[in-house]
Amino acid sequence: MIILDGKKTSNDLKDEIAEAVKIRRSQSLKTPHLAAILVGTDGASMTYVNSKVKACEKVGFNSTLIDLPEDTTEEQLLNEIEDLNKDNDIDGFIVQLPLPKHIDEQKVLMAVDPNKDVDGFHPVNVGKMALDMPTFLPATPYGILELLDRYNVETSGKNVVVIGRSHIVGRPMSILLSQKRKVGNATVTVAHSRTKNLKELCLHADIIIAALGMPEFLTGDMVKDGVTIIDVGITRVNDSSKKRGYRLAGDVDFESVSKKADFITPVPGGVGPMTIAMLLKNTLLACEIRD
Ligand code: NAD
């Protein structure tokens, strides 16, 4: 069994990005600049945004965090987005999701300039992704492709089950893996909350991407020997033995599934750090396109 080490791989990627930034500086080219908008004080969102800002510092990017109160109106948020769209120094920006209930998420995502949409969530970029045109790939599926690539996990002709059909993980992942690309050419099944024979589907899968957000949902009896497992789930589970009062749990019961798997991602240290590295990669790309 081989651990797909997202922490190590993402550090390799960050080193490569930092090197690219150094080269840009030596050629007097612009330093990439990522901005992030955070609305409210959701604990997990604050942690994610802070790790993104920290990662920017690590690779030598400039970063700007726009921290808005929970009661920010939709109009105020749209104005902030417009400012970032117009700001020539900002190469890319993200609006951390989820947003407070009174704000229309779709309206907000539509307002982001597709050329600065380094999360790859704007319909223009989703359309380009689906049509296999060059664009910003959504960071989590992009990170999974990169991880599979760097560990030489064969996907061509393999049966893949993606559990979850969200717009940011399951849906794009299923599209990308079915495309004619280096890490792709797979036969993909998308499972979701209405899927009836999930265990049977999983038992036939060579690769399973678990992205449903239910701690330790996928168990050893649901997978075949030699399977590759990508665990996207991150859920905070109460744990009084931890100083912070919770632990992070994946969607996979690592204990039982790892016994059968050839390759498996851990949680934490698997898909999570890859997601951040790919956001940086998209920001570098956005900056290069604007040169
Ligand atoms: P989501 O809630 O938007 O979607 C969950 C999906 O799972 C839905 O499509 C639903 O149909 C499906 N589902 C729910 N119950 C199911 C069941 N019993 N059987 C089969 N399918 C079922 O979630 P999301 O935004 O895609 O996130 C999924 C998980 O991944 C969460 O734990 C989230 O925190 C995590 N996540 C991690 C990263 C990362 O960087 N590692 C990034 C994004 C999301």
PDB file of N, CA, C and O in Angstrom, residues 81-122:
ATOM      1  N   ILE A  81     -16.119  42.892  -5.185  1.00  0.00           N
ATOM      2  CA  ILE A  81     -15.709  42.051  -6.312  1.00  0.00           C
ATOM      3  C   ILE A  81     -15.375  42.917  -7.519  1.00  0.00           C
ATOM      4  O   ILE A  81     -14.357  42.712  -8.198  1.00  0.00           O
ATOM      5  N   GLU A  82     -16.215  43.917  -7.745  1.00  0.00           N
ATOM      6  CA  GLU A  82     -15.979  44.816  -8.878  1.00  0.00           C
ATOM      7  C   GLU A  82     -14.637  45.541  -8.727  1.00  0.00           C
ATOM      8  O   GLU A  82     -13.892  45.691  -9.705  1.00  0.00           O
ATOM      9  N   ASP A  83     -14.337  45.946  -7.484  1.00  0.00           N
ATOM     10  CA  ASP A  83     -13.047  46.621  -7.234  1.00  0.00           C
ATOM     11  C   ASP A  83     -11.886  45.692  -7.588  1.00  0.00           C
ATOM     12  O   ASP A  83     -10.908  46.108  -8.202  1.00  0.00           O
ATOM     13  N   LEU A  84     -12.010  44.424  -7.173  1.00  0.00           N
ATOM     14  CA  LEU A  84     -10.924  43.465  -7.459  1.00  0.00           C
ATOM     15  C   LEU A  84     -10.837  43.186  -8.963  1.00  0.00           C
ATOM     16  O   LEU A  84      -9.745  43.025  -9.519  1.00  0.00           O
ATOM     17  N   ASN A  85     -11.994  43.131  -9.615  1.00  0.00           N
ATOM     18  CA  ASN A  85     -11.996  42.914 -11.071  1.00  0.00           C
ATOM     19  C   ASN A  85     -11.196  44.016 -11.768  1.00  0.00           C
ATOM     20  O   ASN A  85     -10.477  43.759 -12.737  1.00  0.00           O
ATOM     21  N   LYS A  86     -11.335  45.251 -11.252  1.00  0.00           N
ATOM     22  CA  LYS A  86     -10.710  46.416 -11.908  1.00  0.00           C
ATOM     23  C   LYS A  86      -9.261  46.622 -11.478  1.00  0.00           C
ATOM     24  O   LYS A  86      -8.509  47.299 -12.175  1.00  0.00           O
ATOM     25  N   ASP A  87      -8.894  46.078 -10.309  1.00  0.00           N
ATOM     26  CA  ASP A  87      -7.565  46.339  -9.749  1.00  0.00           C
ATOM     27  C   ASP A  87      -6.494  45.629 -10.586  1.00  0.00           C
ATOM     28  O   ASP A  87      -6.407  44.394 -10.605  1.00  0.00           O
ATOM     29  N   ASN A  88      -5.655  46.425 -11.213  1.00  0.00           N
ATOM     30  CA  ASN A  88      -4.653  45.873 -12.121  1.00  0.00           C
ATOM     31  C   ASN A  88      -3.577  45.052 -11.428  1.00  0.00           C
ATOM     32  O   ASN A  88      -2.913  44.237 -12.057  1.00  0.00           O
ATOM     33  N   ASP A  89      -3.404  45.282 -10.129  1.00  0.00           N
ATOM     34  CA  ASP A  89      -2.352  44.542  -9.429  1.00  0.00           C
ATOM     35  C   ASP A  89      -2.804  43.136  -9.017  1.00  0.00           C
ATOM     36  O   ASP A  89      -1.999  42.273  -8.712  1.00  0.00           O
ATOM     37  N   ILE A  90      -4.121  42.923  -8.973  1.00  0.00           N
ATOM     38  CA  ILE A  90      -4.652  41.615  -8.553  1.00  0.00           C
ATOM     39  C   ILE A  90      -4.733  40.690  -9.773  1.00  0.00           C
ATOM     40  O   ILE A  90      -5.417  40.992 -10.746  1.00  0.00           O
ATOM     41  N   ASP A  91      -4.036  39.548  -9.694  1.00  0.00           N
ATOM     42  CA  ASP A  91      -4.061  38.607 -10.835  1.00  0.00           C
ATOM     43  C   ASP A  91      -5.245  37.652 -10.730  1.00  0.00           C
ATOM     44  O   ASP A  91      -5.823  37.241 -11.729  1.00  0.00           O
ATOM     45  N   GLY A  92      -5.561  37.279  -9.491  1.00  0.00           N
ATOM     46  CA  GLY A  92      -6.678  36.354  -9.291  1.00  0.00           C
ATOM     47  C   GLY A  92      -7.238  36.535  -7.901  1.00  0.00           C
ATOM     48  O   GLY A  92      -6.552  37.026  -7.007  1.00  0.00           O
ATOM     49  N   PHE A  93      -8.517  36.163  -7.732  1.00  0.00           N
ATOM     50  CA  PHE A  93      -9.071  36.215  -6.371  1.00  0.00           C
ATOM     51  C   PHE A  93     -10.153  35.161  -6.179  1.00  0.00           C
ATOM     52  O   PHE A  93     -10.695  34.612  -7.149  1.00  0.00           O
ATOM     53  N   ILE A  94     -10.385  34.886  -4.922  1.00  0.00           N
ATOM     54  CA  ILE A  94     -11.402  33.893  -4.571  1.00  0.00           C
ATOM     55  C   ILE A  94     -12.383  34.489  -3.561  1.00  0.00           C
ATOM     56  O   ILE A  94     -12.012  35.364  -2.791  1.00  0.00           O
ATOM     57  N   VAL A  95     -13.597  33.996  -3.620  1.00  0.00           N
ATOM     58  CA  VAL A  95     -14.578  34.344  -2.592  1.00  0.00           C
ATOM     59  C   VAL A  95     -14.795  33.048  -1.812  1.00  0.00           C
ATOM     60  O   VAL A  95     -15.260  32.048  -2.372  1.00  0.00           O
ATOM     61  N   GLN A  96     -14.383  33.043  -0.552  1.00  0.00           N
ATOM     62  CA  GLN A  96     -14.470  31.815   0.232  1.00  0.00           C
ATOM     63  C   GLN A  96     -15.932  31.403   0.436  1.00  0.00           C
ATOM     64  O   GLN A  96     -16.754  32.200   0.874  1.00  0.00           O
ATOM     65  N   LEU A  97     -16.241  30.158   0.117  1.00  0.00           N
ATOM     66  CA  LEU A  97     -17.593  29.625   0.308  1.00  0.00           C
ATOM     67  C   LEU A  97     -17.601  28.752   1.563  1.00  0.00           C
ATOM     68  O   LEU A  97     -16.551  28.242   1.941  1.00  0.00           O
ATOM     69  N   PRO A  98     -18.716  28.538   2.229  1.00  0.00           N
ATOM     70  CA  PRO A  98     -20.044  29.063   1.901  1.00  0.00           C
ATOM     71  C   PRO A  98     -20.192  30.527   2.332  1.00  0.00           C
ATOM     72  O   PRO A  98     -19.500  30.988   3.226  1.00  0.00           O
ATOM     73  N   LEU A  99     -21.152  31.207   1.677  1.00  0.00           N
ATOM     74  CA  LEU A  99     -21.456  32.592   2.037  1.00  0.00           C
ATOM     75  C   LEU A  99     -22.658  32.602   2.987  1.00  0.00           C
ATOM     76  O   LEU A  99     -23.437  31.640   3.001  1.00  0.00           O
ATOM     77  N   PRO A 100     -22.823  33.683   3.774  1.00  0.00           N
ATOM     78  CA  PRO A 100     -24.020  33.769   4.626  1.00  0.00           C
ATOM     79  C   PRO A 100     -25.293  33.622   3.778  1.00  0.00           C
ATOM     80  O   PRO A 100     -25.304  33.996   2.603  1.00  0.00           O
ATOM     81  N   LYS A 101     -26.324  33.090   4.412  1.00  0.00           N
ATOM     82  CA  LYS A 101     -27.564  32.709   3.702  1.00  0.00           C
ATOM     83  C   LYS A 101     -28.222  33.851   2.915  1.00  0.00           C
ATOM     84  O   LYS A 101     -28.891  33.617   1.905  1.00  0.00           O
ATOM     85  N   HIS A 102     -28.053  35.118   3.401  1.00  0.00           N
ATOM     86  CA  HIS A 102     -28.743  36.238   2.743  1.00  0.00           C
ATOM     87  C   HIS A 102     -28.046  36.663   1.438  1.00  0.00           C
ATOM     88  O   HIS A 102     -28.515  37.564   0.761  1.00  0.00           O
ATOM     89  N   ILE A 103     -26.940  36.005   1.098  1.00  0.00           N
ATOM     90  CA  ILE A 103     -26.223  36.379  -0.132  1.00  0.00           C
ATOM     91  C   ILE A 103     -26.374  35.271  -1.177  1.00  0.00           C
ATOM     92  O   ILE A 103     -26.201  34.087  -0.879  1.00  0.00           O
ATOM     93  N   ASP A 104     -26.729  35.691  -2.386  1.00  0.00           N
ATOM     94  CA  ASP A 104     -26.939  34.731  -3.483  1.00  0.00           C
ATOM     95  C   ASP A 104     -25.574  34.314  -4.062  1.00  0.00           C
ATOM     96  O   ASP A 104     -24.913  35.095  -4.747  1.00  0.00           O
ATOM     97  N   GLU A 105     -25.206  33.060  -3.769  1.00  0.00           N
ATOM     98  CA  GLU A 105     -23.874  32.555  -4.136  1.00  0.00           C
ATOM     99  C   GLU A 105     -23.646  32.610  -5.653  1.00  0.00           C
ATOM    100  O   GLU A 105     -22.584  32.992  -6.130  1.00  0.00           O
ATOM    101  N   GLN A 106     -24.700  32.252  -6.393  1.00  0.00           N
ATOM    102  CA  GLN A 106     -24.578  32.196  -7.850  1.00  0.00           C
ATOM    103  C   GLN A 106     -24.307  33.600  -8.430  1.00  0.00           C
ATOM    104  O   GLN A 106     -23.460  33.764  -9.310  1.00  0.00           O
ATOM    105  N   LYS A 107     -25.018  34.577  -7.888  1.00  0.00           N
ATOM    106  CA  LYS A 107     -24.854  35.965  -8.333  1.00  0.00           C
ATOM    107  C   LYS A 107     -23.404  36.424  -8.090  1.00  0.00           C
ATOM    108  O   LYS A 107     -22.807  37.106  -8.915  1.00  0.00           O
ATOM    109  N   VAL A 108     -22.894  36.010  -6.930  1.00  0.00           N
ATOM    110  CA  VAL A 108     -21.533  36.399  -6.556  1.00  0.00           C
ATOM    111  C   VAL A 108     -20.516  35.743  -7.490  1.00  0.00           C
ATOM    112  O   VAL A 108     -19.613  36.403  -8.016  1.00  0.00           O
ATOM    113  N   LEU A 109     -20.666  34.446  -7.731  1.00  0.00           N
ATOM    114  CA  LEU A 109     -19.707  33.740  -8.599  1.00  0.00           C
ATOM    115  C   LEU A 109     -19.740  34.303 -10.021  1.00  0.00           C
ATOM    116  O   LEU A 109     -18.710  34.401 -10.681  1.00  0.00           O
ATOM    117  N   MET A 110     -20.939  34.703 -10.469  1.00  0.00           N
ATOM    118  CA  MET A 110     -21.096  35.276 -11.811  1.00  0.00           C
ATOM    119  C   MET A 110     -20.408  36.634 -11.928  1.00  0.00           C
ATOM    120  O   MET A 110     -20.064  37.071 -13.024  1.00  0.00           O
ATOM    121  N   ALA A 111     -20.244  37.320 -10.784  1.00  0.00           N
ATOM    122  CA  ALA A 111     -19.693  38.684 -10.818  1.00  0.00           C
ATOM    123  C   ALA A 111     -18.168  38.697 -10.969  1.00  0.00           C
ATOM    124  O   ALA A 111     -17.577  39.704 -11.345  1.00  0.00           O
ATOM    125  N   VAL A 112     -17.542  37.556 -10.661  1.00  0.00           N
ATOM    126  CA  VAL A 112     -16.070  37.491 -10.729  1.00  0.00           C
ATOM    127  C   VAL A 112     -15.626  37.483 -12.199  1.00  0.00           C
ATOM    128  O   VAL A 112     -16.172  36.731 -13.010  1.00  0.00           O
ATOM    129  N   ASP A 113     -14.647  38.333 -12.532  1.00  0.00           N
ATOM    130  CA  ASP A 113     -14.097  38.339 -13.884  1.00  0.00           C
ATOM    131  C   ASP A 113     -13.519  36.939 -14.179  1.00  0.00           C
ATOM    132  O   ASP A 113     -12.611  36.488 -13.460  1.00  0.00           O
ATOM    133  N   PRO A 114     -14.014  36.242 -15.210  1.00  0.00           N
ATOM    134  CA  PRO A 114     -13.524  34.879 -15.484  1.00  0.00           C
ATOM    135  C   PRO A 114     -12.002  34.803 -15.633  1.00  0.00           C
ATOM    136  O   PRO A 114     -11.404  33.785 -15.304  1.00  0.00           O
ATOM    137  N   ASN A 115     -11.377  35.912 -16.044  1.00  0.00           N
ATOM    138  CA  ASN A 115      -9.910  35.914 -16.198  1.00  0.00           C
ATOM    139  C   ASN A 115      -9.183  35.961 -14.854  1.00  0.00           C
ATOM    140  O   ASN A 115      -7.978  35.754 -14.791  1.00  0.00           O
ATOM    141  N   LYS A 116      -9.928  36.293 -13.790  1.00  0.00           N
ATOM    142  CA  LYS A 116      -9.317  36.339 -12.451  1.00  0.00           C
ATOM    143  C   LYS A 116      -9.888  35.242 -11.549  1.00  0.00           C
ATOM    144  O   LYS A 116      -9.581  35.176 -10.367  1.00  0.00           O
ATOM    145  N   ASP A 117     -10.733  34.393 -12.132  1.00  0.00           N
ATOM    146  CA  ASP A 117     -11.457  33.369 -11.370  1.00  0.00           C
ATOM    147  C   ASP A 117     -10.567  32.134 -11.151  1.00  0.00           C
ATOM    148  O   ASP A 117     -10.758  31.085 -11.756  1.00  0.00           O
ATOM    149  N   VAL A 118      -9.591  32.280 -10.249  1.00  0.00           N
ATOM    150  CA  VAL A 118      -8.609  31.198 -10.060  1.00  0.00           C
ATOM    151  C   VAL A 118      -9.193  29.979  -9.336  1.00  0.00           C
ATOM    152  O   VAL A 118      -8.536  28.937  -9.255  1.00  0.00           O
ATOM    153  N   ASP A 119     -10.422  30.095  -8.841  1.00  0.00           N
ATOM    154  CA  ASP A 119     -11.114  28.922  -8.280  1.00  0.00           C
ATOM    155  C   ASP A 119     -11.758  28.100  -9.402  1.00  0.00           C
ATOM    156  O   ASP A 119     -12.158  26.950  -9.191  1.00  0.00           O
ATOM    157  N   GLY A 120     -11.908  28.704 -10.565  1.00  0.00           N
ATOM    158  CA  GLY A 120     -12.519  28.000 -11.701  1.00  0.00           C
ATOM    159  C   GLY A 120     -14.010  27.742 -11.527  1.00  0.00           C
ATOM    160  O   GLY A 120     -14.539  26.767 -12.057  1.00  0.00           O
ATOM    161  N   PHE A 121     -14.711  28.608 -10.794  1.00  0.00           N
ATOM    162  CA  PHE A 121     -16.132  28.385 -10.501  1.00  0.00           C
ATOM    163  C   PHE A 121     -17.070  29.146 -11.435  1.00  0.00           C
ATOM    164  O   PHE A 121     -18.272  28.896 -11.450  1.00  0.00           O
ATOM    165  N   HIS A 122     -16.542  30.163 -12.172  1.00  0.00           N
ATOM    166  CA  HIS A 122     -17.414  30.946 -13.053  1.00  0.00           C
ATOM    167  C   HIS A 122     -17.927  30.063 -14.192  1.00  0.00           C
ATOM    168  O   HIS A 122     -17.170  29.241 -14.732  1.00  0.00           O
TER     169      HIS A 122
END
